[in-house]
Coordinates of C-alpha atoms in Angstrom, one line a residue:
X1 CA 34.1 -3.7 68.2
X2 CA 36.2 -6.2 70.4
X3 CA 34.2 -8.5 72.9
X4 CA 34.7 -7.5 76.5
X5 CA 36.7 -10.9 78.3
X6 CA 35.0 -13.3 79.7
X7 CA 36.3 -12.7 83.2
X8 CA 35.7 -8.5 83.2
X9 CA 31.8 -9.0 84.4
X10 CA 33.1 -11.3 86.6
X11 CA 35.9 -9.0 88.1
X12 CA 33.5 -5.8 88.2
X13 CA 31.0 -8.2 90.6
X14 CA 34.0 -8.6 92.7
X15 CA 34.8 -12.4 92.4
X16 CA 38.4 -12.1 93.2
X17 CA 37.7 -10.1 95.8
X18 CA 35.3 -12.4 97.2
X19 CA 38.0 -15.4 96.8
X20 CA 40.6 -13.7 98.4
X21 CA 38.2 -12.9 101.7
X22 CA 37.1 -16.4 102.0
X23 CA 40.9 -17.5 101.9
X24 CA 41.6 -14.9 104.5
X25 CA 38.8 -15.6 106.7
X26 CA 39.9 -19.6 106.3
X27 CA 43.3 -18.9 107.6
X28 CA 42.4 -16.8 110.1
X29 CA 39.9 -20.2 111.3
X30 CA 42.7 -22.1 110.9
X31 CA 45.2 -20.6 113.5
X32 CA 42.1 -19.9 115.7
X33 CA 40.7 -23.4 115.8
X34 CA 44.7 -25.2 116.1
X35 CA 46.2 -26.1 119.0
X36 CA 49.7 -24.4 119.5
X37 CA 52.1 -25.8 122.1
X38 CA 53.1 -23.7 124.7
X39 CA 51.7 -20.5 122.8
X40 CA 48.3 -19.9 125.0
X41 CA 51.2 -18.3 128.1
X42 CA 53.2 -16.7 125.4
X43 CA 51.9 -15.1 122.7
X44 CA 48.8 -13.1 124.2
X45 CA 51.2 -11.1 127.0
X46 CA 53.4 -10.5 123.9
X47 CA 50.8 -8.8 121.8
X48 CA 49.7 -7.3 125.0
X49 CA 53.5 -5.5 125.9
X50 CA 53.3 -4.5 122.6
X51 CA 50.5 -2.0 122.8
X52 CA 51.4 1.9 122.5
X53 CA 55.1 0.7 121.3
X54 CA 56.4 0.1 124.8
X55 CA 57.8 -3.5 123.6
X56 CA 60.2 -1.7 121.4
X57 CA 60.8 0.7 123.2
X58 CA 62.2 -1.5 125.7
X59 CA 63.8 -3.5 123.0
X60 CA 65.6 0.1 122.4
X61 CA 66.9 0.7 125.3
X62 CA 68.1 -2.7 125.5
X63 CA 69.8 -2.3 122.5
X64 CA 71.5 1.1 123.1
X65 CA 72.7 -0.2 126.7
X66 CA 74.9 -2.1 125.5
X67 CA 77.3 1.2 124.4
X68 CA 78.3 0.5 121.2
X69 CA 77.9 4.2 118.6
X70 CA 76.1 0.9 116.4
X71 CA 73.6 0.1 119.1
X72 CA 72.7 3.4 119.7
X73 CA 72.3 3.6 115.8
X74 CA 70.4 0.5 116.0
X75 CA 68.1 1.8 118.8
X76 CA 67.8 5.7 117.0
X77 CA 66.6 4.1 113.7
X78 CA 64.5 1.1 115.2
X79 CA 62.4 3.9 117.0
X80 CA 62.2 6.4 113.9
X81 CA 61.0 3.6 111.8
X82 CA 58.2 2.8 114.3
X83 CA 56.8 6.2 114.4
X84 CA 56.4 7.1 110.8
X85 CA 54.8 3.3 110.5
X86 CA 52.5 3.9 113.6
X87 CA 51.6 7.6 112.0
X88 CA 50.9 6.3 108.6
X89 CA 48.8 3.7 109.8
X90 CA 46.6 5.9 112.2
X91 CA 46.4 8.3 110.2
X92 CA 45.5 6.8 106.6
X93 CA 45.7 3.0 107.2
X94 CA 42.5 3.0 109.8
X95 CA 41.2 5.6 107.9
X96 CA 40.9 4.5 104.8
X97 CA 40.1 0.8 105.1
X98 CA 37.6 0.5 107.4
X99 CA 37.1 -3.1 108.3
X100 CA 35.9 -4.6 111.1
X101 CA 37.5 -6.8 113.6
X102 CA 37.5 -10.7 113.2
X103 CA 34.5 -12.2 115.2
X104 CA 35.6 -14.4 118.0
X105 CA 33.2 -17.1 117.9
X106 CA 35.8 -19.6 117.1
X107 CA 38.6 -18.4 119.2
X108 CA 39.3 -20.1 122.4
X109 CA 38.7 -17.5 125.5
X110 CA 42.0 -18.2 127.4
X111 CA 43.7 -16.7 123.9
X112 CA 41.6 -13.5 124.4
X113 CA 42.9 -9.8 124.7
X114 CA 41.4 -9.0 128.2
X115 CA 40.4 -5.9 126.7
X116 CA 39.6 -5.9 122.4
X117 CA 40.6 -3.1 120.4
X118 CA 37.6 -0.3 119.3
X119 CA 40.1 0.6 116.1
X120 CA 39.0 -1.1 112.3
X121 CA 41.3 -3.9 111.6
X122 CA 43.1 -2.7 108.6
X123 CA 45.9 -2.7 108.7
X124 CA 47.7 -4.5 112.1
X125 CA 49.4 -1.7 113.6
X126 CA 51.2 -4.3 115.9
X127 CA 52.5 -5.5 113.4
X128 CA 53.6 -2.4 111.0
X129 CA 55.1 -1.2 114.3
X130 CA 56.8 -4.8 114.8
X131 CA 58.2 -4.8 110.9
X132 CA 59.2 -0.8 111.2
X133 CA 61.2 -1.7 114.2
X134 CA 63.0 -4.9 113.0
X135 CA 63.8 -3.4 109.6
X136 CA 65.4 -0.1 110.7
X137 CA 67.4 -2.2 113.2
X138 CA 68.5 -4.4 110.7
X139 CA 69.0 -2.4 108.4
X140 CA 71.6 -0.6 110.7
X141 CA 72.8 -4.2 111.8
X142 CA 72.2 -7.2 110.7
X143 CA 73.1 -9.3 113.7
X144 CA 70.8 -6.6 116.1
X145 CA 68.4 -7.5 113.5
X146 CA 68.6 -11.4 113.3
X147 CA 68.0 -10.7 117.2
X148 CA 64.9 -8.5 117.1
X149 CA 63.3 -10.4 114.1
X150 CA 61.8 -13.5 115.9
X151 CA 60.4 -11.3 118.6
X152 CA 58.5 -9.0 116.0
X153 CA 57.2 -12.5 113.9
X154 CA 55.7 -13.5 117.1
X155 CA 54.2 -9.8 117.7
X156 CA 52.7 -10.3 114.2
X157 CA 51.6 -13.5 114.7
X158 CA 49.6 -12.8 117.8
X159 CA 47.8 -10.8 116.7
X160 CA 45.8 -13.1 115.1
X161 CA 46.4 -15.9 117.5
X162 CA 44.4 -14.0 119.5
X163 CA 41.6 -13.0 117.2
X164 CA 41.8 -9.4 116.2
X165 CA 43.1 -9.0 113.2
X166 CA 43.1 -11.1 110.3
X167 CA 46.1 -12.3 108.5
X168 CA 45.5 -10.0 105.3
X169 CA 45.5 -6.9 108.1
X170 CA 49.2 -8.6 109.4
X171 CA 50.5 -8.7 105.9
X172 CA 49.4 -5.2 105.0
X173 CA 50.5 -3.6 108.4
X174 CA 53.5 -5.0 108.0
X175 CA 54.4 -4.1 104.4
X176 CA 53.9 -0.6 105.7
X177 CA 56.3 -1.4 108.4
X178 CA 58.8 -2.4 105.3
X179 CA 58.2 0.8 103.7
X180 CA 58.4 3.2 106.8
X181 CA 61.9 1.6 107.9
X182 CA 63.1 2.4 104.0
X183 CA 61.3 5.9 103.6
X184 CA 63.3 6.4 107.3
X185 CA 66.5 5.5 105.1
X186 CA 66.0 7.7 102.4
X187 CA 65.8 10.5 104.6
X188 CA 68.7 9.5 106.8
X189 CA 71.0 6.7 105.5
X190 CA 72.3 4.6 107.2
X191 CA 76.5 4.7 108.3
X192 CA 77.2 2.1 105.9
X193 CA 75.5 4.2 102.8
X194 CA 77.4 7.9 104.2
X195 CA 80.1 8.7 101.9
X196 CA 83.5 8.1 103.4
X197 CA 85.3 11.1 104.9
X198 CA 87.6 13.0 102.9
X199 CA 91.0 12.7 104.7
X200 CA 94.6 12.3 103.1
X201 CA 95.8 8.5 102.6
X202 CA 99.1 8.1 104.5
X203 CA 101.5 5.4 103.8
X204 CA 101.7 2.8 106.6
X205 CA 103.2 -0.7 106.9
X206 CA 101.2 -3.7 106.3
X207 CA 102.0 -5.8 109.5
X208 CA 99.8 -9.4 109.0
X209 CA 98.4 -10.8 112.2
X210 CA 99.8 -7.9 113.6
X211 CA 103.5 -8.6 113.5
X212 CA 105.6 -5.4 114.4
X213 CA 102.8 -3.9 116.5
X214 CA 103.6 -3.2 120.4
X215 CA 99.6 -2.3 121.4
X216 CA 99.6 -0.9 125.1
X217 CA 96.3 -1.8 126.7
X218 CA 94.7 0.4 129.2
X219 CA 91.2 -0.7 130.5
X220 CA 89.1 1.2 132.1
X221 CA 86.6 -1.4 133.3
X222 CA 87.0 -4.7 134.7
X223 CA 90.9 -6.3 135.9
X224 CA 93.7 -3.8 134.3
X225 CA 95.9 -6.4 134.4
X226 CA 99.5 -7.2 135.0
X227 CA 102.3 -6.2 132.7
X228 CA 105.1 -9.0 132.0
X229 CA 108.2 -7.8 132.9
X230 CA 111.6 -9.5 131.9
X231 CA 112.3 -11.1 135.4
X232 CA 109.0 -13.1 134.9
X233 CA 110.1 -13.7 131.6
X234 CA 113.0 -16.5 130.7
X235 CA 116.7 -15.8 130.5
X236 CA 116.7 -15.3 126.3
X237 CA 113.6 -13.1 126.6
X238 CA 114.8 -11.2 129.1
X239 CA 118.3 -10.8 127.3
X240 CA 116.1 -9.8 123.9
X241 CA 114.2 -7.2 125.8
X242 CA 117.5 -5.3 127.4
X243 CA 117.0 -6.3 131.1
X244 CA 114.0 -5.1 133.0
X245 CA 112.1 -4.5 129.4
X246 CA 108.3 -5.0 129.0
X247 CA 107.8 -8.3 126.5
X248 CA 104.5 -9.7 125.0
X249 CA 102.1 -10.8 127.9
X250 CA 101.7 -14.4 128.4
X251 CA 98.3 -16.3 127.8
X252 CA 97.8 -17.0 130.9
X253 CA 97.7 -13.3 131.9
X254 CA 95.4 -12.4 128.7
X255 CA 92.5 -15.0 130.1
X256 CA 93.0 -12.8 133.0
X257 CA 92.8 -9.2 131.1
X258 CA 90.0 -8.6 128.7
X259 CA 91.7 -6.0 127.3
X260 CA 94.2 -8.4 126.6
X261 CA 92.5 -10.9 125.0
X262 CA 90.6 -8.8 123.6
X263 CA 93.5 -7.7 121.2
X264 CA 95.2 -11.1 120.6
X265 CA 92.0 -12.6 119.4
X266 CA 92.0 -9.8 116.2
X267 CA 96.2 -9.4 116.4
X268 CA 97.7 -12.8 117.6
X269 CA 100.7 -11.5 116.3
X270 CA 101.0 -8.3 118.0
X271 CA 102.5 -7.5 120.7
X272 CA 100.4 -6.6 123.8
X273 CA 101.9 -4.5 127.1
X274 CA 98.7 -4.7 130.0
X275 CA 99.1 -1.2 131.8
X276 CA 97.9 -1.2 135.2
X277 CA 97.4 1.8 137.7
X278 CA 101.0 0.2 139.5
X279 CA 103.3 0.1 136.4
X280 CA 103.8 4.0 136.8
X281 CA 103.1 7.0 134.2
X282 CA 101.1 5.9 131.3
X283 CA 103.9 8.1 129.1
X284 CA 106.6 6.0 130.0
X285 CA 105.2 2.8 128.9
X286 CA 104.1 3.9 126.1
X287 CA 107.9 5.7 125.6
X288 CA 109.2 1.9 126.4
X289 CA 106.2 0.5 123.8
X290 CA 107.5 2.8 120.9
X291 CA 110.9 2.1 121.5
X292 CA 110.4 -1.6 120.7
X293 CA 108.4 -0.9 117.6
X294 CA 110.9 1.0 116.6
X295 CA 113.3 -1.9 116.6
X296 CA 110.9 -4.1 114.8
X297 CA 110.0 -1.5 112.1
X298 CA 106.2 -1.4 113.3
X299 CA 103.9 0.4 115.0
X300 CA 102.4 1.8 118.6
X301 CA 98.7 0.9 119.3
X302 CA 97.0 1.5 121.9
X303 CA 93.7 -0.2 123.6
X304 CA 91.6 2.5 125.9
X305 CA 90.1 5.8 126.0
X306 CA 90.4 9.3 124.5
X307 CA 93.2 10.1 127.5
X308 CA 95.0 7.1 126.0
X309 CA 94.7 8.1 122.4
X310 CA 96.2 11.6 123.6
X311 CA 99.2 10.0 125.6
X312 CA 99.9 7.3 122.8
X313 CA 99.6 10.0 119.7
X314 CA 101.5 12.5 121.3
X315 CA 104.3 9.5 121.4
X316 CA 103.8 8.0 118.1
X317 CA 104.1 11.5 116.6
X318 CA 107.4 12.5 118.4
X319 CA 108.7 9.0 117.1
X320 CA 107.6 9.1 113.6
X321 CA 105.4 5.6 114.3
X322 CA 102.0 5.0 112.7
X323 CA 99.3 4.7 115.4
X324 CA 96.9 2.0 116.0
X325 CA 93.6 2.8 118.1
X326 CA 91.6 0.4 119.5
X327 CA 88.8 1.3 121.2
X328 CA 88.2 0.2 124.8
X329 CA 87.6 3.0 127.0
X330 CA 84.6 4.8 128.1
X331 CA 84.7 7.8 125.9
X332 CA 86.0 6.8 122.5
X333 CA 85.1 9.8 120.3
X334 CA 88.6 10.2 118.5
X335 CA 88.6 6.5 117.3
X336 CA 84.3 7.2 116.3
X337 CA 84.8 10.2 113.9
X338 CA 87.6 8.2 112.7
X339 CA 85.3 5.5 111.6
X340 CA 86.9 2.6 113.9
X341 CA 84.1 1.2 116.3
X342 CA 85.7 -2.3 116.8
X343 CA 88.9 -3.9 117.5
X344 CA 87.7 -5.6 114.2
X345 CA 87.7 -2.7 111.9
X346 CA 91.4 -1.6 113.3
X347 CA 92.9 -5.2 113.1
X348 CA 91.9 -5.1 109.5
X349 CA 93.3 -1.4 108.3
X350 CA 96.6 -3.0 110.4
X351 CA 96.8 -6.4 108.0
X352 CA 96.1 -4.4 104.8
X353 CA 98.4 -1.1 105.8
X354 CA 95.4 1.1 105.3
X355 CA 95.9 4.2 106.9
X356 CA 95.5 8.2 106.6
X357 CA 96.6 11.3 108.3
X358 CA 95.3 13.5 110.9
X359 CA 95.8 17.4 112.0
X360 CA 96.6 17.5 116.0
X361 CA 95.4 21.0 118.1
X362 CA 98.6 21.9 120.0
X363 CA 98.6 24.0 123.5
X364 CA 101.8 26.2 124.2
X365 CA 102.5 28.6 127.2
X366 CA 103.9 31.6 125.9
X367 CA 105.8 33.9 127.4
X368 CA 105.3 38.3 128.1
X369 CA 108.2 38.6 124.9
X370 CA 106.0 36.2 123.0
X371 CA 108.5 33.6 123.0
X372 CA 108.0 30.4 125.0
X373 CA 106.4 30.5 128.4
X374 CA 106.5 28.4 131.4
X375 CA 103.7 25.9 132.5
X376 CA 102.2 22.7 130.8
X377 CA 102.1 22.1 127.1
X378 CA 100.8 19.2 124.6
X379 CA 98.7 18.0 121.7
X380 CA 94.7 17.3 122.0
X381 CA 93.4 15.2 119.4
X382 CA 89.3 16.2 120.2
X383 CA 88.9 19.3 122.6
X384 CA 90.8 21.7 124.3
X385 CA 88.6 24.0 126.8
X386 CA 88.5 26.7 130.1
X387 CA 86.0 27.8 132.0
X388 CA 83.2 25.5 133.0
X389 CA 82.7 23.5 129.8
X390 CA 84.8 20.9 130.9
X391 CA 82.4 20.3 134.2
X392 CA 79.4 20.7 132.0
X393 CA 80.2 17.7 129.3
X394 CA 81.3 15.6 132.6
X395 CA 77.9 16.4 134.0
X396 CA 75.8 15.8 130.8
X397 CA 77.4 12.8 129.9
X398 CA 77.3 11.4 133.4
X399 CA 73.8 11.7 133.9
X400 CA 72.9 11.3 129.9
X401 CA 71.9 7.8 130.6
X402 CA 69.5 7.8 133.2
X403 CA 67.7 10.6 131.7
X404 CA 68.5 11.4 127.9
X405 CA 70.8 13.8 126.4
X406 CA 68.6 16.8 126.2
X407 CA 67.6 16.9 130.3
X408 CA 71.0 16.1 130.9
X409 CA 72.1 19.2 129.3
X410 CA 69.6 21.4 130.8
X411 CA 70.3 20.4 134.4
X412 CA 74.2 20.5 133.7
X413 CA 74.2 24.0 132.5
X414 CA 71.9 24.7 135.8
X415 CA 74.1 23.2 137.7
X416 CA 77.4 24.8 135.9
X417 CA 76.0 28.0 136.2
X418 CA 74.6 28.1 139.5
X419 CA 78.4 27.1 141.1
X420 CA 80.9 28.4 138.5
X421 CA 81.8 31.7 137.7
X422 CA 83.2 33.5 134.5
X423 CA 86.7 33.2 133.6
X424 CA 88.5 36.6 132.8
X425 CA 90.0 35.9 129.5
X426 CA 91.8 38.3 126.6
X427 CA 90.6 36.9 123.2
X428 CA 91.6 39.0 119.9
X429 CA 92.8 41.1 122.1
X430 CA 90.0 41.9 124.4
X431 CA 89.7 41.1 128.0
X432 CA 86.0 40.0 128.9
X433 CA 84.3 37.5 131.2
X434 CA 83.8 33.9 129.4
X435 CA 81.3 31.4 131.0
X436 CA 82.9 28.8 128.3
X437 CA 85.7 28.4 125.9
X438 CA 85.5 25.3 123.5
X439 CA 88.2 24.9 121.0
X440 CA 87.8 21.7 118.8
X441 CA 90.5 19.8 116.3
X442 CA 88.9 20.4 113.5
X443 CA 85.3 21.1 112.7
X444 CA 82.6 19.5 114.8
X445 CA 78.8 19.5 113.9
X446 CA 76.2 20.5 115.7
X447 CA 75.8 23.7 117.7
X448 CA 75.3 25.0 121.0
X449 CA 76.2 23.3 124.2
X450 CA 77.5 19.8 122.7
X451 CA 79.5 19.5 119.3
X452 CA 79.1 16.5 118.2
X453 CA 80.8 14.6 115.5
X454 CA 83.4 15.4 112.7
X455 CA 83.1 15.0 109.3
X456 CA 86.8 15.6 108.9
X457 CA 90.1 15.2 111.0
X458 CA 92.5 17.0 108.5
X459 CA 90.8 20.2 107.3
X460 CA 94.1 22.4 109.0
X461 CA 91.4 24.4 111.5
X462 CA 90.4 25.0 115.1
X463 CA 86.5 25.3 116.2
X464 CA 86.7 27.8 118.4
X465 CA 83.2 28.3 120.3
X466 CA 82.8 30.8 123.3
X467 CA 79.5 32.0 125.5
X468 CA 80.1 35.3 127.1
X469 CA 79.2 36.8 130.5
X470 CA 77.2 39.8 131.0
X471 CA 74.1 40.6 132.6
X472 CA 71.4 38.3 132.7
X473 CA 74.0 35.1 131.8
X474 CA 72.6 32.7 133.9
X475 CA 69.0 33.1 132.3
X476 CA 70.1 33.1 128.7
X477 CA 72.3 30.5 129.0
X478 CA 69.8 27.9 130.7
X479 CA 67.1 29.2 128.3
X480 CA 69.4 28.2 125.3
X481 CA 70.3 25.0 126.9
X482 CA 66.6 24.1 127.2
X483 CA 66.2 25.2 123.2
X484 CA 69.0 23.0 122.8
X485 CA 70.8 25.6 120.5
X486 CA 72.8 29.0 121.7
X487 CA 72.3 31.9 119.2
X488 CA 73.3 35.5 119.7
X489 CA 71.4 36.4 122.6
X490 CA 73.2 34.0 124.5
X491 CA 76.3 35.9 123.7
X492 CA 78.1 33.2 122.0
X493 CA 80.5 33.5 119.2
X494 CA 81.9 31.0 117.1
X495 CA 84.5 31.3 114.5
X496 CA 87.0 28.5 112.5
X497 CA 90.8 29.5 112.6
X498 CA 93.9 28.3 112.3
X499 CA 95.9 29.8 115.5
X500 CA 94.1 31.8 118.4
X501 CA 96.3 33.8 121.7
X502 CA 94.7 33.5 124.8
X503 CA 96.0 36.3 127.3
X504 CA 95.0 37.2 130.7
X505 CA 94.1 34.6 132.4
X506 CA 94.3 34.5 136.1
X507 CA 96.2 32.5 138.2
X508 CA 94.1 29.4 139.2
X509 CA 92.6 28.9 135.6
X510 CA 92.5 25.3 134.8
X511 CA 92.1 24.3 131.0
X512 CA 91.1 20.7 129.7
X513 CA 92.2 18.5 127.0
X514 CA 91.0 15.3 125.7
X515 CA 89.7 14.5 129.7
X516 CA 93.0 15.7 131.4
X517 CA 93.2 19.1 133.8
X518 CA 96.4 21.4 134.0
X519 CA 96.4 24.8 135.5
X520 CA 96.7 27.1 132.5
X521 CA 99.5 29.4 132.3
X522 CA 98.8 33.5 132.1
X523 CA 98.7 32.9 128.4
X524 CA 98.8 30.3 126.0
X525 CA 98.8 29.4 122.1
X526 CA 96.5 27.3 120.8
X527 CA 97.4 26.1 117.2
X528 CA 97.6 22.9 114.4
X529 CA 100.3 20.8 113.5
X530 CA 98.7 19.5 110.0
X531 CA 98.4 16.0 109.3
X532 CA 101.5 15.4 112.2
X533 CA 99.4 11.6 113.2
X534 CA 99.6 8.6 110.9
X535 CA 96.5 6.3 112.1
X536 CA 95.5 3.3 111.2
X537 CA 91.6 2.8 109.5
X538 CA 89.8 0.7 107.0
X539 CA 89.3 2.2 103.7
X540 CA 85.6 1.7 102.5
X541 CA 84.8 -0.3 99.1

């Protein structure tokens, strides 16, 4: 029989296990006994904010301020990752390993927590929190994440600065950190790992630096800035133009638009019309703006909201142009579930001539022969909607920030339902009282009260959600609202289709669409015009 090693004996008596304590317990003497500039004001309120997560959530809402559909991602998975770190850890980690806390003989009393955790020390749940945190952000962004990263080091770090953990408990709490922010990505990947969206490629000219695109801006914070007309312009531009033509804004009056500048610093090439509230009807410039790419053999962009997607795709698809969406509005949900959530990403589908095609909803007014009708008429490239919905997502969203989505929604639908009334509607050829009508381009995810998303922009049918009225309406309503979900005893119905007739409505009705109001005619079509829009957008790989 083979001799037993030298060092088994010696392993079973726990003499790496000794080792690695005394190296643990020297390090952890060695931060305590070292002087660190500027640290003893610093570090301890740090570990300090960091108690019960409220650092990061802070950092969160910090993050998510700043509007972007990434921050909010950043800010969503940041938070996720902390809580299946802090659970693992309080529930296993403490568990498991029960060690005690460092003794504080040798650490100096102005670096003291005024009051010591009673938890073991293994592992820092500072610092899985601080790791979780970081990791989901960065894993969601990398430059949110080079941001957060030195803050949760220091989190870490202070912990033993101020002599209650060692640094073994810091490396262990935040491996577990690592792991929660990964296991959180296996379970919901991130946007970069989501397959990309099946939609048809469309053919689309390549214009470098822009060249050949006329981009009409339309901010809707800050200066809207002037548009150049040809009398500021010199005699051979404004001969080039066709007399009192919009040309390319100057740079002097980009420093002045954001907007502007905004676009030239991704498109020098292109070129950019600043629409302000006194240059008239939005549809006209944009008529002027397609026009001129026409001449060039290019394309219409447009820098602004959903209501200036609507306005500029309605024109770009009556002209033939490819479209070019920048977002820069408040509400940019078109150019989102497209996949464009920077000038960047546009500005490079533009260069390359990377582009695919999209279905548009389509309104008509038809008449009592069922031929045309009288009254308004037009495309919506999101939603198209009656009754009180409209109010409702105004409300929600309004007051979504100061209080989150869900409490928003409850106190919307309360106050929706305690001012509004029912709209008499005939729908497949019944006449009944609707609270609200919600009719999407294409399919959106999610139920109940707010759609959200879309997977697809081309898949040729209509979402068509409605909430009945009846007895007891208000109640079920609000009650689904505060489930967050309506199901059948709300009385809603929801059904995917292709074309839908809308009859009966009384005079007075207004309908919605993509953030404008019309008063709706007595009866109206609401249809798809299949893949009608040719939009720019990167293609993944």
């Amino acid at each position: 029989m083979r001799p037993p090693r030298a060092w088994a004996p010696l392993w079973r008596k726990g003499l790496h296990w000794r080792t690695w304590r005394e190296v643990d317990r020297a390090a952890f003497r060695l931060v305590a006994t070292r002087h660190w500039p500027g640290a003893e004001d610093v570090l301890p309120r740090l570990s300090r904010s960091a108690n019960h997560g409220r650092l990061w959530f802070a950092v969160a809402a910090g993050i998510a301020a700043s509007g972007s559909p990434r921050a909010r991602r950043c800010a969503a998975r940041g938070i996720a990752s902390l809580a299946v770190a802090s659970a693992t850890v309080n529930t296993l980690g403490k568990r498991s390993v029960r060690r005690a806390r460092p003794l504080l003989e040798g650490v100096p009393l102005v670096r003291q927590l005024r009051r010591q955790p009673i938890t073991t020390s293994f592992p820092s749940g500072h610092s899985a929190s601080a790791a979780a945190f970081a990791t989901g952000v960065a894993l969601e962004s990398r430059r949110w994440g080079a941001v957060v990263a030195p803050v949760a080091a220091s989190v870490a770090f202070s912990r033993v600065y101020t002599g209650v953990h060692y640094p073994s408990d810091v490396l262990a709490g935040a491996a577990l950190g690592f792991g929660a922010a990964f296991a959180v990505r296996g379970v919901a990947p991130t946007h970069s790992q989501l397959p990309p969206t099946a939609r048809p490629v469309a053919e689309a000219p390549a214009l470098r630096e822009g060249k050949g695109l006329v981009i009409v801006t339309n901010a809707s914070s800050g200066p809207s800035g002037r548009t150049a007309t040809a009398p500021e312009a010199d005699d051979a531009a404004q001969q080039d133009a066709g007399g009192d033509a919009r040309v390319p804004v100057a740079e002097d009056m980009a420093a002045e638009d954001p907007a502007t500048a905004e676009v030239q610093s991704v498109l020098p090439r292109a070129e950019v019309v600043a629409y302000g509230p006194r240059d008239g009807a939005l549809r006209d410039v944009l008529e002027e703006a397609a026009q001129r790419a026409l001449a060039l053999g290019g394309a219409l962009g447009v820098h602004g909201g959903d209501g200036s997607v609507n306005a500029a795709a309605t024109v770009a698809t009556r002209h033939g142009l490819p479209l070019a969406v920048l977002p820069g509005g408040t509400r940019n949900h078109f150019a989102y579930d497209l996949g464009i959530e920077s000038a960047d990403h546009t500005a490079r589908a533009v260069t390359s001539g990377e582009a695919v095609a999209v279905d548009l909803g389509r309104f008509a007014p038809v008449g009592p022969d069922g031929g045309p009708g009288e009254g308004p008429s037009g495309y919506f490239v999101n939603t198209f909607s009656l009754g009180s919905y409209p109010e409702l997502v105004r409300l929600r969203e309004r007051w979504a920030p100061l209080m989150g989505s869900r409490a928003a929604g409850v106190l919307a639908a309360w106050h929706v339902l305690r001012t509004s009334r029912p709209v008499e509607a005939g729908v497949a050829g019944r006449q009944r009282p609707l609270w609200l009508m919600f009719v999407g381009n294409c399919t959106y995810r999610g139920v109940g009260l707010a759609p959200v998303r879309r997977h697809d922009l081309a898949d040729g049918l209509l979402d068509v959600r409605t909430v009945r009225g009846g007895r007891f309406a208000r109640t079920r309503l609000l009650s689904a609202a505060v489930a967050g979900a309506l199901g059948r005893r709300s009385r809603r119905s929801s059904a995917k289709l292709r074309s839908l007739l809308v009859t009966g409505l009384p005079e007075g009705t207004h309908l919605a669409y993509d953030g404008e109001v019309a008063e709706a005619p007595g009866q109206l079509l609401l249809d798809k015009e299949r893949e009608a829009l040719v939009v720019y957008r990167p293609m993944p790989g």
